[in-house]
mmCIF file of C-alpha atoms in Angstrom:
data_model
loop_
_atom_site.group_PDB
_atom_site.id
_atom_site.type_symbol
_atom_site.label_atom_id
_atom_site.label_comp_id
_atom_site.label_asym_id
_atom_site.label_seq_id
_atom_site.Cartn_x
_atom_site.Cartn_y
_atom_site.Cartn_z
ATOM 1 C CA MET H 308 -52.044 20.703 22.902
ATOM 2 C CA GLN H 309 -48.689 22.433 23.358
ATOM 3 C CA LEU H 310 -48.636 25.137 26.025
ATOM 4 C CA ARG H 311 -47.070 27.686 23.700
ATOM 5 C CA ASN H 312 -50.180 27.534 21.495
ATOM 6 C CA LEU H 313 -52.649 28.051 24.337
ATOM 7 C CA PRO H 314 -52.988 31.885 24.342
ATOM 8 C CA LEU H 315 -53.744 32.040 20.606
ATOM 9 C CA LEU H 316 -56.064 29.057 20.546
ATOM 10 C CA PHE H 317 -57.909 29.819 23.771
ATOM 11 C CA CYS H 318 -58.723 33.318 22.563
ATOM 12 C CA ALA H 319 -59.790 31.866 19.240
ATOM 13 C CA VAL H 320 -62.343 29.668 21.004
ATOM 14 C CA PHE H 321 -64.365 32.624 22.128
ATOM 15 C CA SER H 322 -64.051 34.667 18.928
ATOM 16 C CA LEU H 323 -65.808 32.060 16.789
ATOM 17 C CA ALA H 324 -69.526 32.140 15.995
ATOM 18 C CA ILE H 325 -71.449 29.541 18.017
ATOM 19 C CA PRO H 326 -74.386 28.219 15.977
ATOM 20 C CA SER H 327 -76.258 26.744 18.941
ATOM 21 C CA LEU H 328 -77.148 30.004 20.683
ATOM 22 C CA ALA H 329 -80.794 30.838 21.315
ATOM 23 C CA HIS H 330 -82.724 32.655 18.548
ATOM 24 C CA ALA H 331 -82.837 35.964 20.428
ATOM 25 C CA GLN H 332 -79.082 35.888 20.765
ATOM 26 C CA ALA H 333 -78.619 34.923 17.117
ATOM 27 C CA GLU H 334 -79.894 38.339 16.038
ATOM 28 C CA GLU H 335 -77.289 39.992 18.217
ATOM 29 C CA ASP H 336 -74.603 37.708 16.792
ATOM 30 C CA ALA H 337 -75.580 38.729 13.272
ATOM 31 C CA GLN H 338 -74.298 42.218 14.039
ATOM 32 C CA GLN H 339 -70.844 40.854 14.916
ATOM 33 C CA PRO H 340 -68.089 40.700 12.257
ATOM 34 C CA ALA H 341 -68.046 37.404 10.406
ATOM 35 C CA THR H 342 -65.306 34.976 11.417
ATOM 36 C CA GLU H 343 -63.406 32.547 9.271
ATOM 37 C CA GLN H 344 -64.212 28.874 9.396
ATOM 38 C CA ALA H 345 -62.648 27.277 12.462
ATOM 39 C CA ALA H 346 -59.472 25.292 12.056
ATOM 40 C CA PRO H 347 -59.817 21.695 13.293
ATOM 41 C CA GLU H 348 -57.976 22.360 16.554
ATOM 42 C CA GLU H 349 -59.971 25.544 17.206
ATOM 43 C CA ASP H 350 -63.197 23.708 16.456
ATOM 44 C CA LYS H 351 -62.163 21.088 19.002
ATOM 45 C CA LEU H 352 -61.801 23.806 21.637
ATOM 46 C CA VAL H 353 -65.183 25.288 20.785
ATOM 47 C CA LYS H 354 -66.767 21.887 21.294
ATOM 48 C CA LEU H 355 -64.903 21.532 24.584
ATOM 49 C CA ILE H 356 -66.312 24.791 25.969
ATOM 50 C CA GLN H 357 -69.786 23.850 24.775
ATOM 51 C CA SER H 358 -69.484 20.382 26.326
ATOM 52 C CA ILE H 359 -68.879 21.767 29.806
ATOM 53 C CA ASP H 360 -71.795 21.997 32.217
ATOM 54 C CA TRP H 361 -71.735 25.614 33.432
ATOM 55 C CA LYS H 362 -73.766 26.961 36.336
ATOM 56 C CA THR H 363 -74.277 30.716 36.626
ATOM 57 C CA GLU H 364 -76.555 31.134 39.630
ATOM 58 C CA GLY H 365 -77.683 29.616 42.896
ATOM 59 C CA THR H 366 -75.591 27.193 44.933
ATOM 60 C CA SER H 367 -73.493 24.453 43.384
ATOM 61 C CA PRO H 368 -72.015 21.377 45.082
ATOM 62 C CA ILE H 369 -68.247 20.970 45.271
ATOM 63 C CA GLY H 370 -67.780 17.232 45.429
ATOM 64 C CA THR H 371 -69.949 15.541 48.043
ATOM 65 C CA MET H 372 -68.793 17.512 51.061
ATOM 66 C CA ALA H 373 -69.236 21.206 50.260
ATOM 67 C CA GLN H 374 -71.026 23.841 48.215
ATOM 68 C CA ILE H 375 -70.505 27.397 47.022
ATOM 69 C CA GLU H 376 -72.793 30.272 46.110
ATOM 70 C CA ILE H 377 -72.386 31.572 42.561
ATOM 71 C CA PRO H 378 -72.824 35.359 42.378
ATOM 72 C CA ASP H 379 -74.216 37.160 39.364
ATOM 73 C CA GLY H 380 -71.558 37.564 36.692
ATOM 74 C CA TYR H 381 -69.691 34.348 37.566
ATOM 75 C CA CYS H 382 -69.702 30.826 36.175
ATOM 76 C CA PHE H 383 -68.894 27.513 37.836
ATOM 77 C CA THR H 384 -68.251 23.990 36.653
ATOM 78 C CA GLY H 385 -67.742 20.843 38.705
ATOM 79 C CA ALA H 386 -65.182 18.053 38.603
ATOM 80 C CA ASP H 387 -65.628 16.905 34.994
ATOM 81 C CA GLY H 388 -65.498 20.411 33.553
ATOM 82 C CA THR H 389 -62.552 21.396 35.743
ATOM 83 C CA ILE H 390 -60.505 18.398 34.644
ATOM 84 C CA LYS H 391 -61.283 19.135 30.987
ATOM 85 C CA LEU H 392 -60.149 22.734 31.387
ATOM 86 C CA MET H 393 -56.985 21.884 33.323
ATOM 87 C CA ARG H 394 -55.951 19.373 30.679
ATOM 88 C CA GLU H 395 -56.613 21.888 27.940
ATOM 89 C CA TYR H 396 -54.395 24.372 29.780
ATOM 90 C CA GLY H 397 -51.625 21.767 29.632
ATOM 91 C CA ASN H 398 -51.812 20.857 33.323
ATOM 92 C CA LEU H 399 -51.388 17.422 34.813
ATOM 93 C CA THR H 400 -54.534 16.328 36.641
ATOM 94 C CA SER H 401 -54.826 14.125 39.715
ATOM 95 C CA GLY H 402 -58.549 13.406 39.891
ATOM 96 C CA ALA H 403 -58.831 15.558 43.015
ATOM 97 C CA GLU H 404 -60.101 18.532 40.982
ATOM 98 C CA LEU H 405 -63.658 19.399 42.056
ATOM 99 C CA GLY H 406 -64.511 22.889 40.850
ATOM 100 C CA TYR H 407 -63.601 25.884 38.717
ATOM 101 C CA LEU H 408 -65.078 29.322 39.474
ATOM 102 C CA SER H 409 -64.465 32.355 37.287
ATOM 103 C CA PRO H 410 -65.922 35.688 36.230
ATOM 104 C CA MET H 411 -67.819 35.447 32.952
ATOM 105 C CA ASP H 412 -64.910 37.063 31.101
ATOM 106 C CA PHE H 413 -62.511 34.328 32.306
ATOM 107 C CA SER H 414 -59.965 36.988 33.323
ATOM 108 C CA TRP H 415 -59.031 34.954 36.429
ATOM 109 C CA PHE H 416 -60.188 31.800 38.149
ATOM 110 C CA ALA H 417 -60.139 29.774 41.349
ATOM 111 C CA GLU H 418 -59.689 26.010 41.264
ATOM 112 C CA PHE H 419 -60.932 23.728 44.063
ATOM 113 C CA GLU H 420 -59.378 20.384 45.037
ATOM 114 C CA PHE H 421 -60.000 18.235 48.102
ATOM 115 C CA ASP H 422 -57.139 16.615 50.019
ATOM 116 C CA GLU H 423 -58.473 13.835 52.250
ATOM 117 C CA VAL H 424 -55.655 14.047 54.809
ATOM 118 C CA GLY H 425 -57.965 13.910 57.799
ATOM 119 C CA TYR H 426 -58.779 16.427 60.501
ATOM 120 C CA VAL H 427 -55.990 19.023 60.764
ATOM 121 C CA LYS H 428 -55.541 20.283 64.309
ATOM 122 C CA ASP H 429 -55.164 24.054 64.455
ATOM 123 C CA ASN H 430 -53.222 24.240 67.712
ATOM 124 C CA GLU H 431 -50.411 25.997 65.823
ATOM 125 C CA LYS H 432 -52.643 28.933 64.977
ATOM 126 C CA ASP H 433 -50.737 31.316 67.263
ATOM 127 C CA LYS H 434 -47.332 29.814 66.484
ATOM 128 C CA LEU H 435 -46.985 30.235 62.719
ATOM 129 C CA ASP H 436 -43.379 31.404 62.245
ATOM 130 C CA ALA H 437 -43.272 33.052 58.808
ATOM 131 C CA ASP H 438 -39.461 33.327 58.747
ATOM 132 C CA GLU H 439 -38.926 29.681 59.670
ATOM 133 C CA ILE H 440 -41.590 28.507 57.222
ATOM 134 C CA LEU H 441 -39.904 30.511 54.457
ATOM 135 C CA LYS H 442 -36.586 28.788 55.232
ATOM 136 C CA GLN H 443 -38.287 25.400 54.957
ATOM 137 C CA LEU H 444 -39.903 26.349 51.655
ATOM 138 C CA ARG H 445 -36.551 27.391 50.209
ATOM 139 C CA GLU H 446 -34.946 24.164 51.387
ATOM 140 C CA ASN H 447 -37.772 22.090 49.931
ATOM 141 C CA GLN H 448 -37.325 23.906 46.640
ATOM 142 C CA LYS H 449 -34.005 22.158 46.043
ATOM 143 C CA ALA H 450 -35.760 18.802 45.764
ATOM 144 C CA ALA H 451 -38.674 20.311 43.864
ATOM 145 C CA ASN H 452 -36.346 21.879 41.291
ATOM 146 C CA LYS H 453 -34.715 18.521 40.641
ATOM 147 C CA MET H 454 -38.119 17.096 39.751
ATOM 148 C CA LEU H 455 -38.964 20.133 37.636
ATOM 149 C CA ARG H 456 -35.739 19.723 35.642
ATOM 150 C CA GLU H 457 -36.571 16.064 35.043
ATOM 151 C CA ARG H 458 -39.937 17.170 33.661
ATOM 152 C CA GLY H 459 -38.270 19.760 31.448
ATOM 153 C CA SER H 460 -39.994 22.585 33.336
ATOM 154 C CA PRO H 461 -38.416 25.879 34.480
ATOM 155 C CA THR H 462 -37.070 25.839 38.032
ATOM 156 C CA LEU H 463 -38.322 28.218 40.717
ATOM 157 C CA THR H 464 -36.750 30.456 43.331
ATOM 158 C CA VAL H 465 -38.732 31.468 46.408
ATOM 159 C CA VAL H 466 -38.281 35.246 46.571
ATOM 160 C CA GLY H 467 -40.310 35.799 49.732
ATOM 161 C CA TRP H 468 -43.799 36.375 51.064
ATOM 162 C CA HIS H 469 -46.405 38.395 49.253
ATOM 163 C CA THR H 470 -48.809 37.575 52.086
ATOM 164 C CA PRO H 471 -47.398 35.788 55.177
ATOM 165 C CA PRO H 472 -49.413 32.813 56.488
ATOM 166 C CA PHE H 473 -52.602 33.853 58.253
ATOM 167 C CA TYR H 474 -55.130 31.592 59.965
ATOM 168 C CA ASN H 475 -58.678 32.687 60.697
ATOM 169 C CA PRO H 476 -59.898 30.620 63.687
ATOM 170 C CA ASP H 477 -63.525 31.585 63.033
ATOM 171 C CA THR H 478 -63.706 30.445 59.404
ATOM 172 C CA LYS H 479 -60.949 27.799 59.735
ATOM 173 C CA ASN H 480 -59.203 29.229 56.674
ATOM 174 C CA LEU H 481 -55.419 29.216 56.230
ATOM 175 C CA GLU H 482 -54.137 31.633 53.599
ATOM 176 C CA TRP H 483 -50.778 32.735 52.215
ATOM 177 C CA ALA H 484 -49.065 33.925 49.030
ATOM 178 C CA ILE H 485 -45.479 33.324 47.884
ATOM 179 C CA LYS H 486 -43.460 35.412 45.428
ATOM 180 C CA LEU H 487 -41.701 33.164 42.923
ATOM 181 C CA HIS H 488 -39.081 33.750 40.228
ATOM 182 C CA SER H 489 -38.787 31.269 37.381
ATOM 183 C CA SER H 490 -35.548 30.356 35.605
ATOM 184 C CA ASP H 491 -37.167 31.561 32.386
ATOM 185 C CA GLY H 492 -37.327 35.089 33.838
ATOM 186 C CA THR H 493 -40.987 35.085 34.865
ATOM 187 C CA ASP H 494 -42.163 36.455 38.207
ATOM 188 C CA THR H 495 -45.375 35.001 39.631
ATOM 189 C CA ILE H 496 -47.297 34.844 42.884
ATOM 190 C CA ASN H 497 -48.687 31.582 44.245
ATOM 191 C CA TYR H 498 -51.863 32.464 46.199
ATOM 192 C CA LYS H 499 -53.400 29.621 48.179
ATOM 193 C CA THR H 500 -56.214 29.085 50.646
ATOM 194 C CA LYS H 501 -56.794 25.962 52.733
ATOM 195 C CA LEU H 502 -60.340 25.476 54.011
ATOM 196 C CA LEU H 503 -60.300 23.036 56.929
ATOM 197 C CA GLY H 504 -63.027 20.417 57.204
ATOM 198 C CA ARG H 505 -63.793 17.295 59.202
ATOM 199 C CA ARG H 506 -62.110 14.794 56.889
ATOM 200 C CA GLY H 507 -59.520 16.916 55.142
ATOM 201 C CA VAL H 508 -58.771 20.212 53.478
ATOM 202 C CA MET H 509 -60.280 21.986 50.493
ATOM 203 C CA ASP H 510 -57.361 23.477 48.552
ATOM 204 C CA VAL H 511 -58.211 26.622 46.626
ATOM 205 C CA VAL H 512 -55.724 28.073 44.149
ATOM 206 C CA LEU H 513 -56.198 31.576 42.769
ATOM 207 C CA VAL H 514 -54.817 32.081 39.258
ATOM 208 C CA CYS H 515 -54.453 35.579 37.856
ATOM 209 C CA SER H 516 -51.690 37.891 36.675
ATOM 210 C CA GLU H 517 -49.551 39.693 39.237
ATOM 211 C CA GLU H 518 -50.942 42.998 37.976
ATOM 212 C CA GLN H 519 -54.492 41.845 38.746
ATOM 213 C CA LEU H 520 -53.791 40.611 42.248
ATOM 214 C CA SER H 521 -54.615 43.755 44.229
ATOM 215 C CA THR H 522 -58.065 44.035 42.638
ATOM 216 C CA VAL H 523 -58.822 40.319 42.320
ATOM 217 C CA VAL H 524 -57.994 39.212 45.882
ATOM 218 C CA PRO H 525 -60.892 41.179 47.478
ATOM 219 C CA GLN H 526 -63.288 39.625 44.929
ATOM 220 C CA TYR H 527 -61.807 36.179 45.552
ATOM 221 C CA GLU H 528 -62.130 36.492 49.325
ATOM 222 C CA LYS H 529 -65.721 37.650 48.950
ATOM 223 C CA LEU H 530 -66.454 34.564 46.841
ATOM 224 C CA LEU H 531 -64.975 32.277 49.488
ATOM 225 C CA LYS H 532 -67.449 33.639 52.024
ATOM 226 C CA GLY H 533 -70.049 31.764 49.974
ATOM 227 C CA PHE H 534 -68.209 28.459 50.496
ATOM 228 C CA THR H 535 -69.437 26.078 53.188
ATOM 229 C CA PHE H 536 -68.848 22.476 54.097
ATOM 230 C CA LYS H 537 -71.992 20.440 54.664
ATOM 231 C CA LYS H 538 -72.911 20.380 58.346
ATOM 232 C CA GLU H 539 -71.728 16.805 58.824
ATOM 233 C CA GLU H 540 -68.457 17.565 56.975
ATOM 234 C CA SER H 541 -67.597 20.798 58.778
ATOM 235 C CA TYR H 542 -64.598 21.244 61.047
ATOM 236 C CA ALA H 543 -66.938 21.460 64.043
ATOM 237 C CA ALA H 544 -68.435 18.034 63.213
ATOM 238 C CA PHE H 545 -65.211 16.203 64.137
ATOM 239 C CA THR H 546 -65.935 13.095 66.198
ATOM 240 C CA LYS H 547 -63.556 10.992 68.244
ATOM 241 C CA GLY H 548 -62.352 8.176 66.041
ATOM 242 C CA ASP H 549 -62.196 10.289 62.863
ATOM 243 C CA LYS H 550 -58.930 10.250 60.938
ATOM 244 C CA VAL H 551 -56.504 12.919 62.179
ATOM 245 C CA ALA H 552 -53.856 14.408 59.865
ATOM 246 C CA LYS H 553 -50.223 13.629 60.650
ATOM 247 C CA TYR H 554 -49.291 17.318 60.543
ATOM 248 C CA GLY H 555 -50.656 20.720 61.496
ATOM 249 C CA LEU H 556 -50.990 24.135 59.890
ATOM 250 C CA THR H 557 -47.276 24.525 59.165
ATOM 251 C CA GLY H 558 -47.281 21.170 57.389
ATOM 252 C CA LEU H 559 -50.140 22.335 55.170
ATOM 253 C CA ILE H 560 -47.954 25.195 53.962
ATOM 254 C CA VAL H 561 -44.614 23.444 53.471
ATOM 255 C CA GLY H 562 -45.826 19.968 52.500
ATOM 256 C CA GLY H 563 -45.698 19.649 48.720
ATOM 257 C CA THR H 564 -46.273 23.360 48.218
ATOM 258 C CA LEU H 565 -43.479 24.005 45.752
ATOM 259 C CA LEU H 566 -44.574 21.542 43.091
ATOM 260 C CA ALA H 567 -48.074 22.944 43.417
ATOM 261 C CA ALA H 568 -46.529 26.395 43.114
ATOM 262 C CA ALA H 569 -44.877 25.336 39.880
ATOM 263 C CA LYS H 570 -48.257 24.310 38.510
ATOM 264 C CA THR H 571 -49.874 27.564 39.572
ATOM 265 C CA GLY H 572 -46.946 29.665 38.423
ATOM 266 C CA LEU H 573 -47.159 28.182 34.947
ATOM 267 C CA LEU H 574 -50.884 28.835 34.748
ATOM 268 C CA ALA H 575 -50.396 32.405 35.931
ATOM 269 C CA LYS H 576 -47.686 32.914 33.328
ATOM 270 C CA LEU H 577 -50.052 31.789 30.576
ATOM 271 C CA TRP H 578 -52.936 33.801 31.980
ATOM 272 C CA LYS H 579 -51.379 37.218 31.338
ATOM 273 C CA PRO H 580 -51.479 37.042 27.508
ATOM 274 C CA ILE H 581 -54.765 35.125 27.567
ATOM 275 C CA ALA H 582 -56.543 37.660 29.772
ATOM 276 C CA ALA H 583 -56.182 40.579 27.361
ATOM 277 C CA GLY H 584 -58.012 38.706 24.624
ATOM 278 C CA LEU H 585 -60.643 37.210 26.904
ATOM 279 C CA VAL H 586 -61.613 40.473 28.588
ATOM 280 C CA ALA H 587 -62.041 42.110 25.191
ATOM 281 C CA ILE H 588 -64.599 39.488 24.167
ATOM 282 C CA GLY H 589 -66.342 39.088 27.508
ATOM 283 C CA THR H 590 -69.776 39.614 25.925
ATOM 284 C CA MET H 591 -69.219 36.691 23.572
ATOM 285 C CA ILE H 592 -68.280 34.444 26.485
ATOM 286 C CA LYS H 593 -71.482 35.344 28.308
ATOM 287 C CA ARG H 594 -73.507 34.452 25.218
ATOM 288 C CA ILE H 595 -71.781 31.077 24.953
ATOM 289 C CA ILE H 596 -72.424 30.087 28.558
ATOM 290 C CA ARG H 597 -75.862 31.645 28.919
ATOM 291 C CA GLY H 598 -76.810 30.302 25.498
ATOM 292 C CA LYS H 599 -76.095 26.774 26.735
ATOM 293 C CA LYS H 600 -78.215 27.463 29.790
ATOM 294 C CA GLN H 601 -81.179 28.574 27.629
ATOM 295 C CA GLU H 602 -80.855 25.462 25.472
ATOM 296 C CA SER H 603 -81.166 23.282 28.577
ATOM 297 C CA ILE H 604 -84.461 24.874 29.638
#
C-alpha cells in the first residue's frame, strides 16, 4: 500500500461495521450510522486488524527475554502483529520487531525491538557529552542522507536536542530525543529509549505527533515502568563469558540512529493526520479489539 493512502485507509478500517462482534455489542452497533460496503483494499485492512492477536490486560511476553504489564485502556500485540502493522504503515521490517503497545484509540504507540549486541557496559554513564554526541549525529547524517536519497526518501537535518541523553543507573534505561527537520518541510521528534539487558538492548521507539509529546511522554514513561527483563536476562544477571558489546552508551546513541530516526520521523509524520480520525472513533476501536477477545472466550 502506498504511504500517501495510509491516513484515509487506516481511518476507514475502524469506521466500518465489524460483523463478528459479540451479540451484546451488536445492539450498540445497530445505533451507529450505516456504512457503505467496504472497498476491496479497505476490507483487506479490516481483516488485518481482526487477524491480529490483541491483549488488553495482564502481563504479556516481549520475545523470550522480557515482559510488560498492560494497563487498562491499552492494547498490545507481539511480534507477528507488530510486523503486520509496520508493513501496513509502509515501513521496512527487520524481523527484530517484538511488540506494539498503544492506547485503545491508537492515538500513539510504542514499538519494541531487541538488538542482540551483547552486554553494554555503562561506565560512560557520567561522561555523556551531549554537545559532542550531537556533532557526531550531524556528521553521521551526511552518510545517512545519501542512503535516504537512494531510497527516494526525504533527507533529514538534525536541529538539536529535544531531550539530551540521560541514563538512569537504577533502571538501566538510556533515553533521548532529537529534533529533526525533513527536506519536505516536516518537523518531527525522534524519541528513543534503550533498556539494557544481559544479552543486548531492548529498543523502544515512541511514535506520536510533536503536539502530543508533552502529554504522551509521562504516559509512555509510566508504561515502561511495567517492563522487566526475565531474571536470567536482566542486566544484573551478566556472567563472565557472556558476549560484551563493542561499544558503550555513546555508541548506542550515535550508532545507526539516523536511519532509525528516518523511519520514526516518517511514521510520526503520518500519525498526525491519522490521529484525528482515530481518536474520534475510539469507541469503535475498543469494540473491535474487545469483541475479538470475547469471541476467543
